PDB file of C-alpha atoms in Angstrom:
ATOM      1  CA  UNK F   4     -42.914 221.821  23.237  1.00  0.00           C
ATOM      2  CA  UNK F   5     -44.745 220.850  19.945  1.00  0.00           C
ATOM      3  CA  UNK F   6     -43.215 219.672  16.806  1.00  0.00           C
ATOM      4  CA  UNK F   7     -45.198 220.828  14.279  1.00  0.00           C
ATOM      5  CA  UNK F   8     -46.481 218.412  11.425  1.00  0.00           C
ATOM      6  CA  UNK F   9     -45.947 219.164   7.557  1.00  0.00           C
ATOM      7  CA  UNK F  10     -49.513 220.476   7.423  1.00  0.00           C
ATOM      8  CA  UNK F  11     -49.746 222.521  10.701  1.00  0.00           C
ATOM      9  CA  UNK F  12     -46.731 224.599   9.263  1.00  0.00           C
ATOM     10  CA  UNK F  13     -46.935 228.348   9.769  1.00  0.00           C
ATOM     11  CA  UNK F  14     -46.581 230.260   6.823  1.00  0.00           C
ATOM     12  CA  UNK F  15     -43.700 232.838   6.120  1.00  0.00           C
ATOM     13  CA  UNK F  16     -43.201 234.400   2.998  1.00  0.00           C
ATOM     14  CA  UNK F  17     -39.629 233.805   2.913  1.00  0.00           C
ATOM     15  CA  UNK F  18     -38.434 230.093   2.919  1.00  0.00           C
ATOM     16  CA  UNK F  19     -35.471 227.666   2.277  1.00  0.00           C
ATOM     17  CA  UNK F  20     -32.894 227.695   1.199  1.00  0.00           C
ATOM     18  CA  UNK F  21     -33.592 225.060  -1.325  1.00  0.00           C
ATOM     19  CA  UNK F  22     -31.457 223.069  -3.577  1.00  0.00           C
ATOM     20  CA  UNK F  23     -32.395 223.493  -7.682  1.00  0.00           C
ATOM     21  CA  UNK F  24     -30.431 221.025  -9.643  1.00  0.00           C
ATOM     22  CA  UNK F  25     -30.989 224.475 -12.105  1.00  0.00           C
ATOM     23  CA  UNK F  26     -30.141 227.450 -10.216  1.00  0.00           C
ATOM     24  CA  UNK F  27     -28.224 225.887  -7.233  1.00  0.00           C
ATOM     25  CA  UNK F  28     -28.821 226.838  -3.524  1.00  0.00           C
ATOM     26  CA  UNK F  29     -32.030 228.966  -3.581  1.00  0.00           C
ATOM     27  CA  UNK F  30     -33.680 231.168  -1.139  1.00  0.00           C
ATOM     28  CA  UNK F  31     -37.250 231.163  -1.343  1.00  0.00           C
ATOM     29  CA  UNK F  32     -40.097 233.888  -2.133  1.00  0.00           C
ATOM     30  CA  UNK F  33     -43.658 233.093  -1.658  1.00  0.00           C
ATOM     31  CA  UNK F  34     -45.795 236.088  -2.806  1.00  0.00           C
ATOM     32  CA  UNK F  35     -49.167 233.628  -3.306  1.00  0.00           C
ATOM     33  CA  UNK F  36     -49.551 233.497   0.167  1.00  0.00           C
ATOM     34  CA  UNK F  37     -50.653 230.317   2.746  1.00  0.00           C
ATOM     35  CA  UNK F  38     -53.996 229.118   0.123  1.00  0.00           C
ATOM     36  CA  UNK F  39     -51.918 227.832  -2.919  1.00  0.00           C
ATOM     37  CA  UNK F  40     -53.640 229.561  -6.058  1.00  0.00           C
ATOM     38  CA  UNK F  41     -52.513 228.891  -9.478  1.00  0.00           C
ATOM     39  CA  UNK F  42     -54.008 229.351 -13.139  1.00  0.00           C
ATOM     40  CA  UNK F  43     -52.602 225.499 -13.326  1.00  0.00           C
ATOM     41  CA  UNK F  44     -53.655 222.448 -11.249  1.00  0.00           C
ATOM     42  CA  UNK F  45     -50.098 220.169 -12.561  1.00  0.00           C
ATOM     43  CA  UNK F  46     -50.865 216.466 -12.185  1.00  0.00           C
ATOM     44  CA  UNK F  47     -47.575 216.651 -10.839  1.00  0.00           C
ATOM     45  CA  UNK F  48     -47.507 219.587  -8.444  1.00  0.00           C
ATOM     46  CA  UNK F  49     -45.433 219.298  -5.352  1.00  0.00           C
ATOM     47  CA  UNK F  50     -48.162 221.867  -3.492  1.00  0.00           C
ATOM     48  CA  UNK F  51     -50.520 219.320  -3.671  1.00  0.00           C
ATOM     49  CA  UNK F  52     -54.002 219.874  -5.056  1.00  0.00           C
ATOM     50  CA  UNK F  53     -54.077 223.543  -5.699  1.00  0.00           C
ATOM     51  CA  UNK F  54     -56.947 224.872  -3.729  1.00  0.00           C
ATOM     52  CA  UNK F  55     -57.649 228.259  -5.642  1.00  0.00           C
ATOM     53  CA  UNK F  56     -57.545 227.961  -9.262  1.00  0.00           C
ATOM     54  CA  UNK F  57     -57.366 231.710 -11.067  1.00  0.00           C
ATOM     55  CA  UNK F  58     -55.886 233.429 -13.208  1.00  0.00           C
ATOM     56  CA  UNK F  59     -56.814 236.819 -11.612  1.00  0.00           C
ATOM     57  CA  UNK F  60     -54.020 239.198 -10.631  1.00  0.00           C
ATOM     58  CA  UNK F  61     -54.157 240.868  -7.165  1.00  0.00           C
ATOM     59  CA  UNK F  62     -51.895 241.717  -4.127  1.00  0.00           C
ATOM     60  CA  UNK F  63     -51.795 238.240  -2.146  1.00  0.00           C
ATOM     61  CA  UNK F  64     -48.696 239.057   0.119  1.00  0.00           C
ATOM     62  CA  UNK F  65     -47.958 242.630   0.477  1.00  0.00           C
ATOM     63  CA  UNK F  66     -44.627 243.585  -0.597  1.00  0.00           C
ATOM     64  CA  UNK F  67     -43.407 244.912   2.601  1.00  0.00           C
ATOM     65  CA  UNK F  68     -44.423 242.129   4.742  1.00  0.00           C
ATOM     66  CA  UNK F  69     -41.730 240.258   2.237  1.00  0.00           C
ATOM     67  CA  UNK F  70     -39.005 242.697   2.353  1.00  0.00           C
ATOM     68  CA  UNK F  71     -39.569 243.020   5.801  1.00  0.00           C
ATOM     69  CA  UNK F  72     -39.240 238.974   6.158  1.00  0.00           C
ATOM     70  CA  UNK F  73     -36.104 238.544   3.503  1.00  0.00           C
ATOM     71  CA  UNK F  74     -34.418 241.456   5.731  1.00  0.00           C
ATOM     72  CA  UNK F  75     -33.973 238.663   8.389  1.00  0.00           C
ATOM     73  CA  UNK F  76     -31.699 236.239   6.396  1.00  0.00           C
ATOM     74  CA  UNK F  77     -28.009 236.153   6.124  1.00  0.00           C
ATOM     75  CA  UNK F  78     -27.871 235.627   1.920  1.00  0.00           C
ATOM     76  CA  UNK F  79     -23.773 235.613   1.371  1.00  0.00           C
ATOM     77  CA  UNK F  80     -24.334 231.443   0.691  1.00  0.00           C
ATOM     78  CA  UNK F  81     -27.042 232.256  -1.800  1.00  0.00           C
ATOM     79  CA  UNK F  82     -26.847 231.860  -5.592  1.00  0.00           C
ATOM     80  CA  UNK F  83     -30.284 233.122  -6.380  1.00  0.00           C
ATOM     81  CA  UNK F  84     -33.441 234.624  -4.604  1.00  0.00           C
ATOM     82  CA  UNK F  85     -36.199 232.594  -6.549  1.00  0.00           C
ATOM     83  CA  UNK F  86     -40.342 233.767  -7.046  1.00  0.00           C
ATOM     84  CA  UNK F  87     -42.135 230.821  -6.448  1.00  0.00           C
ATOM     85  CA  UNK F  88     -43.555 229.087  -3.505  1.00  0.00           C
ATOM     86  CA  UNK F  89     -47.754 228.675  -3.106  1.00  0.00           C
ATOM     87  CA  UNK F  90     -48.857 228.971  -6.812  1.00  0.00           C
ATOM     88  CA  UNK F  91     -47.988 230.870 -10.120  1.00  0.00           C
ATOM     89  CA  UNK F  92     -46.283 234.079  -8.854  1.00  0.00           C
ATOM     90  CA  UNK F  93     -47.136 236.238 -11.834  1.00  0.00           C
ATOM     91  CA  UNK F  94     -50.464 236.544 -10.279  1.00  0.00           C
ATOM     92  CA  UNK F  95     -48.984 238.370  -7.642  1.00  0.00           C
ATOM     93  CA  UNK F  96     -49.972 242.143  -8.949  1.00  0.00           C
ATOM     94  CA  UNK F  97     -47.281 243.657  -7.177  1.00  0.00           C
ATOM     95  CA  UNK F  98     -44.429 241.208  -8.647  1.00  0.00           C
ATOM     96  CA  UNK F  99     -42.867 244.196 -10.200  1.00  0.00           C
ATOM     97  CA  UNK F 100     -42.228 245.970  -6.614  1.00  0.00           C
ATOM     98  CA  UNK F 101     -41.159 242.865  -5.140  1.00  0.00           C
ATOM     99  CA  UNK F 102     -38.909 242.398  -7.421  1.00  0.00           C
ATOM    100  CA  UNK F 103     -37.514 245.903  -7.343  1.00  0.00           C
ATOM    101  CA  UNK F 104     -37.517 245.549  -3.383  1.00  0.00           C
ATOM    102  CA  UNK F 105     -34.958 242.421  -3.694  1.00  0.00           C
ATOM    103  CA  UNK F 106     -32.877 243.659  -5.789  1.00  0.00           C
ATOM    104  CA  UNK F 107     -32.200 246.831  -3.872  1.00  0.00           C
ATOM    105  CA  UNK F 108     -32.376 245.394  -0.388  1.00  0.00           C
ATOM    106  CA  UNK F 109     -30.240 242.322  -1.335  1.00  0.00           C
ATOM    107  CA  UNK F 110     -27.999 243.070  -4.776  1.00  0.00           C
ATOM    108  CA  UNK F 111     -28.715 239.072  -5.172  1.00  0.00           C
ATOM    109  CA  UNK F 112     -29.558 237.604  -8.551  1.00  0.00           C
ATOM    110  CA  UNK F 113     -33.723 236.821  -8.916  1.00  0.00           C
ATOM    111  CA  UNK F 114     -35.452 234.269 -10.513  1.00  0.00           C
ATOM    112  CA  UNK F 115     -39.586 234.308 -11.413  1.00  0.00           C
ATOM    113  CA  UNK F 116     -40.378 230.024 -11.718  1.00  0.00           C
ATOM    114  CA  UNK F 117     -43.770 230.849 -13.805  1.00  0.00           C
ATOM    115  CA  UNK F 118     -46.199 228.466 -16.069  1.00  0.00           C
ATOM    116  CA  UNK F 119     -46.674 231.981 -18.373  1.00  0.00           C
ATOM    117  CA  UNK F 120     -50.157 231.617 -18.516  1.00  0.00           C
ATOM    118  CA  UNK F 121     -50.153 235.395 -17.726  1.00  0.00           C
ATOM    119  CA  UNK F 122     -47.587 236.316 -20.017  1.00  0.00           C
ATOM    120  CA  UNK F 123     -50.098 237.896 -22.411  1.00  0.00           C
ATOM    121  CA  UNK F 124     -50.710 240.549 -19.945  1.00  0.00           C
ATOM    122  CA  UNK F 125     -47.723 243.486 -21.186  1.00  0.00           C
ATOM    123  CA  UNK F 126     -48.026 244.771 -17.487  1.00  0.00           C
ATOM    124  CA  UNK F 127     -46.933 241.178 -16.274  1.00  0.00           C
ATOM    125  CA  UNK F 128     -44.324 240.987 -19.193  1.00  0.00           C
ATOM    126  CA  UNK F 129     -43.040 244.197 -18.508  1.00  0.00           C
ATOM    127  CA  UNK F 130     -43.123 243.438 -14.636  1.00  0.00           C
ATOM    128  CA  UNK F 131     -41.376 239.729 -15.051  1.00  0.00           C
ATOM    129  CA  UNK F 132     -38.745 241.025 -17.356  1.00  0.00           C
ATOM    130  CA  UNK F 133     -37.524 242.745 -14.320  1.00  0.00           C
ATOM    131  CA  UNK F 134     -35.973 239.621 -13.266  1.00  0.00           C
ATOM    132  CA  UNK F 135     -32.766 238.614 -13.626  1.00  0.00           C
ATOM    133  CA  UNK F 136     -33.803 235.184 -14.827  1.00  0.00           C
ATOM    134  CA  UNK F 137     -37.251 233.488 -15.441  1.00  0.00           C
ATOM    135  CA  UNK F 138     -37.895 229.929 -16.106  1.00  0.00           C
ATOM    136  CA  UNK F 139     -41.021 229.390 -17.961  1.00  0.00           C
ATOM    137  CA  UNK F 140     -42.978 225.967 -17.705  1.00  0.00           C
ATOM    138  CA  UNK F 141     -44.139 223.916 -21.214  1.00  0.00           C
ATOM    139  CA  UNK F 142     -44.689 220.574 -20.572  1.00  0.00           C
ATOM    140  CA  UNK F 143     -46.442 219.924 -23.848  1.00  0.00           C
ATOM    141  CA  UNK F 144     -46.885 221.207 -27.420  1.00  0.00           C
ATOM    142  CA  UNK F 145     -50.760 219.775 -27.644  1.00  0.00           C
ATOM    143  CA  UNK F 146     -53.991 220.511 -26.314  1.00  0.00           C
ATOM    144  CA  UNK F 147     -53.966 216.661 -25.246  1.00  0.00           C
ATOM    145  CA  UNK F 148     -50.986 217.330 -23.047  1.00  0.00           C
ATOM    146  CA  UNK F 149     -51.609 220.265 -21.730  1.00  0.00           C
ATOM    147  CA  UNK F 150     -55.223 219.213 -20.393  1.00  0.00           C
ATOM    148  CA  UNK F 151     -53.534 215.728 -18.927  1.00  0.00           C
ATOM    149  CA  UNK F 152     -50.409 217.309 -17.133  1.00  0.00           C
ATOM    150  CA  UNK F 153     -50.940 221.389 -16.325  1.00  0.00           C
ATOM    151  CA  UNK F 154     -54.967 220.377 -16.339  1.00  0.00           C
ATOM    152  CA  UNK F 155     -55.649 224.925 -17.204  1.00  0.00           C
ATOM    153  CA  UNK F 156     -58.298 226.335 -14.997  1.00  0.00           C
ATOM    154  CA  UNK F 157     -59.777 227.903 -18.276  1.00  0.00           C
ATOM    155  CA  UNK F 158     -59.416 226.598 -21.837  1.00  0.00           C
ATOM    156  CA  UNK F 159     -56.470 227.849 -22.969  1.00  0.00           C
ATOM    157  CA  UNK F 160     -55.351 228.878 -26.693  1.00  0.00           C
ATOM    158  CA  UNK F 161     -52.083 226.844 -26.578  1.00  0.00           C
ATOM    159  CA  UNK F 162     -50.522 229.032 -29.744  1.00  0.00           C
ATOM    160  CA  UNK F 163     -51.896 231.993 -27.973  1.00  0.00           C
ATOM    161  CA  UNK F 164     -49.833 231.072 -24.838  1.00  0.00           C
ATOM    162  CA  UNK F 165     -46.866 229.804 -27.234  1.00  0.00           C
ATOM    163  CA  UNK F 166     -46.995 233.062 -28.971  1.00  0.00           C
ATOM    164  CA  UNK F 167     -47.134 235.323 -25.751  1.00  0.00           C
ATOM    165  CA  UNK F 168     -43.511 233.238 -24.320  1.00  0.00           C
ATOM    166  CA  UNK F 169     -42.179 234.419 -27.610  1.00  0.00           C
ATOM    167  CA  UNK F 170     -43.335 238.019 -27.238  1.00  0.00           C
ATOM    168  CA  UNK F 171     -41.804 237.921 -23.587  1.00  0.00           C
ATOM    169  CA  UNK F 172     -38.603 236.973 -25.148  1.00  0.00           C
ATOM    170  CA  UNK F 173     -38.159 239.556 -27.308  1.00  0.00           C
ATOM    171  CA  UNK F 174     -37.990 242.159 -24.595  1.00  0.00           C
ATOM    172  CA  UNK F 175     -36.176 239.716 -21.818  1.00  0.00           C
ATOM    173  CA  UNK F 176     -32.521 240.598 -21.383  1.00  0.00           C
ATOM    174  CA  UNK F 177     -31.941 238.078 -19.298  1.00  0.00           C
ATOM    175  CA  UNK F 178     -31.701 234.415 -18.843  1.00  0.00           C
ATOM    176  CA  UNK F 179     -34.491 232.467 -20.358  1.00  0.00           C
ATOM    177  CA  UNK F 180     -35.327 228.776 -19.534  1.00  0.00           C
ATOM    178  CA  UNK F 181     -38.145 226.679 -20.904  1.00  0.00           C
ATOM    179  CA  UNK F 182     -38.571 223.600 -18.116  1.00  0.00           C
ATOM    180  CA  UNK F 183     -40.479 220.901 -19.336  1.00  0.00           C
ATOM    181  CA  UNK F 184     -41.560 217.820 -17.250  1.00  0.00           C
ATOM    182  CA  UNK F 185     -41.495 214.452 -19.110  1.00  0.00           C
ATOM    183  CA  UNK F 186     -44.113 211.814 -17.816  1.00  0.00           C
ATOM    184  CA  UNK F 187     -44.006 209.623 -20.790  1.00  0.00           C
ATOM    185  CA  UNK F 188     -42.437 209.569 -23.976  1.00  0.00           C
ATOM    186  CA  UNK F 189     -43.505 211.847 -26.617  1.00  0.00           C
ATOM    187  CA  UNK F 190     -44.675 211.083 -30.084  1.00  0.00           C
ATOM    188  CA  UNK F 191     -42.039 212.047 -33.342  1.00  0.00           C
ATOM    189  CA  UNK F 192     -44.528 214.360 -34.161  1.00  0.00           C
ATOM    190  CA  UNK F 193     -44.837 216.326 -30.528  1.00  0.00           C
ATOM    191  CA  UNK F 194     -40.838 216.272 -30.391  1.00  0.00           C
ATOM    192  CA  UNK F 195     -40.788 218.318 -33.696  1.00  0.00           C
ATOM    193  CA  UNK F 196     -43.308 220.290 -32.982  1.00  0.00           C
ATOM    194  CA  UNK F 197     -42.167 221.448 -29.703  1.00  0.00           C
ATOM    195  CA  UNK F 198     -38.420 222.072 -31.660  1.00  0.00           C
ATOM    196  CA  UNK F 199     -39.990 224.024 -33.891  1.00  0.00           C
ATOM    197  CA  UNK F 200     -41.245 226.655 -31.220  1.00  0.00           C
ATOM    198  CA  UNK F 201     -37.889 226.070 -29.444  1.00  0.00           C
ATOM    199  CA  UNK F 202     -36.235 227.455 -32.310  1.00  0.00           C
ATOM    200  CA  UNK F 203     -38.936 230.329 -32.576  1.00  0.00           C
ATOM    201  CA  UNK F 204     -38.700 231.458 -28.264  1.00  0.00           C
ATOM    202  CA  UNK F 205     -34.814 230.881 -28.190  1.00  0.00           C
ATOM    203  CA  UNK F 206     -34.520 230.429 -24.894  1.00  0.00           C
ATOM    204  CA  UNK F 207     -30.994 230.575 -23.196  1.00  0.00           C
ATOM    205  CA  UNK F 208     -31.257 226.888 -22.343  1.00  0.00           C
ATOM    206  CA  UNK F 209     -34.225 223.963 -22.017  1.00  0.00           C
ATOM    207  CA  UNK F 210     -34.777 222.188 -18.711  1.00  0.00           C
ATOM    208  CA  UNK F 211     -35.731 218.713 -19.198  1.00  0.00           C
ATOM    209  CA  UNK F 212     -37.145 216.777 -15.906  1.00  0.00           C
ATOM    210  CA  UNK F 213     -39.311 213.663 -14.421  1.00  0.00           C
ATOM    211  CA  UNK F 214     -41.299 213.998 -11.499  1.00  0.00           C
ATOM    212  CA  UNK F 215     -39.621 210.913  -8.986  1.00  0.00           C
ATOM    213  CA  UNK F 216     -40.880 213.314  -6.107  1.00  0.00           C
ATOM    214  CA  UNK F 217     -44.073 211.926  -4.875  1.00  0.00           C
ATOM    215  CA  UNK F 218     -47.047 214.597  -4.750  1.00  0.00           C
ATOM    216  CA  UNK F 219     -48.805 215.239  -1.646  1.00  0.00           C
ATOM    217  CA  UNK F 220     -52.677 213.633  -1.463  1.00  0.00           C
ATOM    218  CA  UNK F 221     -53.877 217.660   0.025  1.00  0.00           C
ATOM    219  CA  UNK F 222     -52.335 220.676   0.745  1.00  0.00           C
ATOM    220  CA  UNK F 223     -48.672 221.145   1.847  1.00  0.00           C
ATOM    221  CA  UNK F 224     -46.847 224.223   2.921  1.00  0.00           C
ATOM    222  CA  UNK F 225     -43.773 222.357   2.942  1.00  0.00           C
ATOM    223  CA  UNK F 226     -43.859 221.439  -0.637  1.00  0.00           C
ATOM    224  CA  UNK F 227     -42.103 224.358  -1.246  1.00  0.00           C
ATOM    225  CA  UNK F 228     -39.171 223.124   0.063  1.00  0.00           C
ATOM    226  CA  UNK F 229     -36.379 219.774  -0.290  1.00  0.00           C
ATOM    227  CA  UNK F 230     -36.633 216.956   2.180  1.00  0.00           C
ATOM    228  CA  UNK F 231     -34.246 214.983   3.478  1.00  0.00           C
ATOM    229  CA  UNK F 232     -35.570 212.223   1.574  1.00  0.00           C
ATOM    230  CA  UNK F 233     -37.567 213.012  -1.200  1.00  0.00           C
ATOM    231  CA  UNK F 234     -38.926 208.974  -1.732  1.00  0.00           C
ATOM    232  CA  UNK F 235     -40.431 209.481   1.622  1.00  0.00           C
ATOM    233  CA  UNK F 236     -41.871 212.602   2.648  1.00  0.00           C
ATOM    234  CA  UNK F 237     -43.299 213.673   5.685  1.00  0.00           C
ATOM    235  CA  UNK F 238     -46.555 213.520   4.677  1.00  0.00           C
ATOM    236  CA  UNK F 239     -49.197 211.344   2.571  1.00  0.00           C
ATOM    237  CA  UNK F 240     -48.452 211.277  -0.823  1.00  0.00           C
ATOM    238  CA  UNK F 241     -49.086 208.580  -4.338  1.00  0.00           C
ATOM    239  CA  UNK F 242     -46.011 208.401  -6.303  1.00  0.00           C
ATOM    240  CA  UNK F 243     -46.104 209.722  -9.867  1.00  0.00           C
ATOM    241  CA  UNK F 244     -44.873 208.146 -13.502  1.00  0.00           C
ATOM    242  CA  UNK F 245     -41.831 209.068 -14.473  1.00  0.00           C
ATOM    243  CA  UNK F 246     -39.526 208.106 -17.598  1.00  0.00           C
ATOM    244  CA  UNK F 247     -35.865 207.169 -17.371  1.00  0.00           C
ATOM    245  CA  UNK F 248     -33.043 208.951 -17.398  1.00  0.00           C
ATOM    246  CA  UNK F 249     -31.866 207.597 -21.250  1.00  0.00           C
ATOM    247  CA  UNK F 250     -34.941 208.925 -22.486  1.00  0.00           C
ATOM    248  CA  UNK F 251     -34.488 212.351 -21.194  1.00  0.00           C
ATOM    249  CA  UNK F 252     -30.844 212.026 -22.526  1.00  0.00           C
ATOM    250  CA  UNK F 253     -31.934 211.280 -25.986  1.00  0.00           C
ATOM    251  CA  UNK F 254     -34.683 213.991 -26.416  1.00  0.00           C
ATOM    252  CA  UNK F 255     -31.633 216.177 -24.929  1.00  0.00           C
ATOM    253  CA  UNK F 256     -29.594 215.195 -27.253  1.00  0.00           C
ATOM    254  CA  UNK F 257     -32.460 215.537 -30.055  1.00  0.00           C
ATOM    255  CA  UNK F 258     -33.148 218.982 -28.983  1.00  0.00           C
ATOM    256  CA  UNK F 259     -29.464 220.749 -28.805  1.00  0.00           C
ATOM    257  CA  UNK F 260     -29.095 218.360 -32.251  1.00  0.00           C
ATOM    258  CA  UNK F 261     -31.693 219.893 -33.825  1.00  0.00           C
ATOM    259  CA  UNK F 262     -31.666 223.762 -32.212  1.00  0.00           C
ATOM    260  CA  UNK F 263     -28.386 224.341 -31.110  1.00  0.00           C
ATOM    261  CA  UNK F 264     -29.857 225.263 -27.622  1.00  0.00           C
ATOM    262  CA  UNK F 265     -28.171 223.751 -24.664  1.00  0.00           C
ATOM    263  CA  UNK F 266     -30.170 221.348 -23.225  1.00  0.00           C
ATOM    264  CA  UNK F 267     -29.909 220.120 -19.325  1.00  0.00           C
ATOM    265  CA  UNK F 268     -31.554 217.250 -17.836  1.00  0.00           C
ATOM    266  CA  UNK F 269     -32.265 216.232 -14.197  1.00  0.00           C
ATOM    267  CA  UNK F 270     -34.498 213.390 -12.795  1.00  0.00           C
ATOM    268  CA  UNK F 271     -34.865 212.682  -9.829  1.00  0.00           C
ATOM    269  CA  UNK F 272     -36.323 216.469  -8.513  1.00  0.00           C
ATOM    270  CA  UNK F 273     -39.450 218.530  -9.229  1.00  0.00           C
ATOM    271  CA  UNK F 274     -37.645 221.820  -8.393  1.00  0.00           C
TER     272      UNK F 274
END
């Protein structure tokens, strides 16, 4: 019999469970499909070097194939059925019936992981806010960060984007998170800036994070999920900069200071 490697993986649309310092034990939803495809190529990404880079909707993984796959698993251990996996999942056009599909075949809690690149779409907002929780990505407040970290397939109007979270808020009833990934310190002026829209999306809580989980050099399937031992993963990888945990806890601290949002911080995991 034949182990198979990292890379030789076969894909299933339904993975995990995975542990989320945010959201706790996870069960996986992949509706991006084996090719990871995302309207963001993160310096950081744990997928590797994203291979398609859209930000065209369509049907990727049909929605049955993924009930039909989630059917399979026992879920009475599982805090949360999360929308995530091989890309941005918003670009999924039928997110809204696989949503819909999870909810009645499993009662569970779900959770949409997104980089809301999409969110000025008002099918996708409409179709996301069908979530229980989302957790939106905004690693910067600046053109200059956004190109060095999230590196947009197109050239994206960052108040544009800003503005389209805060629309999406106003009709969420759920739980909102804003996750941002610290590389390096920011500048006085991006930290008020980015408090400033804080304040303006009021999101239920801010996720702060460092990537210490090294990203792989092409391609990996399993990148969607933990490993045993995430300074050594079972495949080639470069290791990425990362800040320390006391300056995470002083932005933190800055932020729920300054916004009265609670803030949560985590290093040491990209999910």
């Amino acid at each position: 019999m034949t182990t198979a490697t990292p890379s030789s993986l076969t894909f299933t649309p339904v993975y995990g469970p995975v542990w989320s310092w945010r959201y706790g034990k996870s069960l996986g939803i992949d509706p991006i499909g084996e090719i990871s495809t995302c309207s963001f190529n993160c310096v950081y990404c744990q997928l590797g070097e994203i291979e398609v880079k859209t930000q065209q909707r369509q049907i990727y993984v049909p929605t049955d194939q993924i009930l039909q796959a989630l059917a399979k698993f026992a879920l009475w251990n599982i805090d949360v059925i999360t929308l995530s996996g091989s890309g941005e999942p918003t670009l999924a056009a039928n997110l809204g019936e696989i949503l819909i599909g999870i909810k009645t075949l499993t009662q569970r809690p779900t959770l949409v992981l997104t980089n809301g690149t999409t969110l000025g779409d008002p099918q996708v907002r409409e179709q996301l806010a069908l979530a229980d929780k989302v957790s939106v990505k905004l690693d910067g407040v600046s053109k200059v960060q956004l190109q060095r970290i999230n590196r947009p397939v197109t050239n994206l109007n960052l108040t544009e984007l800003l503005s389209s979270i805060q629309e999406f808020r106003r009709l969420f009833p759920g739980e909102l998170g804003l996750q941002t990934m610290i590389l390096s310190p920011w500048s006085s002026s991006d930290r008020q800036e980015y408090q400033r829209w804080v304040k303006a999306i009021a999101p239920t809580e801010i996720q702060l994070n460092t990537p210490t989980r090294p990203k792989p050099l092409k391609r990996e399937l399993a990148g969607r999920e933990n490993h045993p031992s995430p300074e050594n993963p079972p495949y080639q990888a470069q290791k990425l900069k990362s800040v320390s945990t006391s300056v995470l806890q002083d932005f933190a601290e800055e932020i729920q200071q300054q916004t009265g949002i609670p803030v949560r911080y985590a290093p040491g995991s990209n999910l």
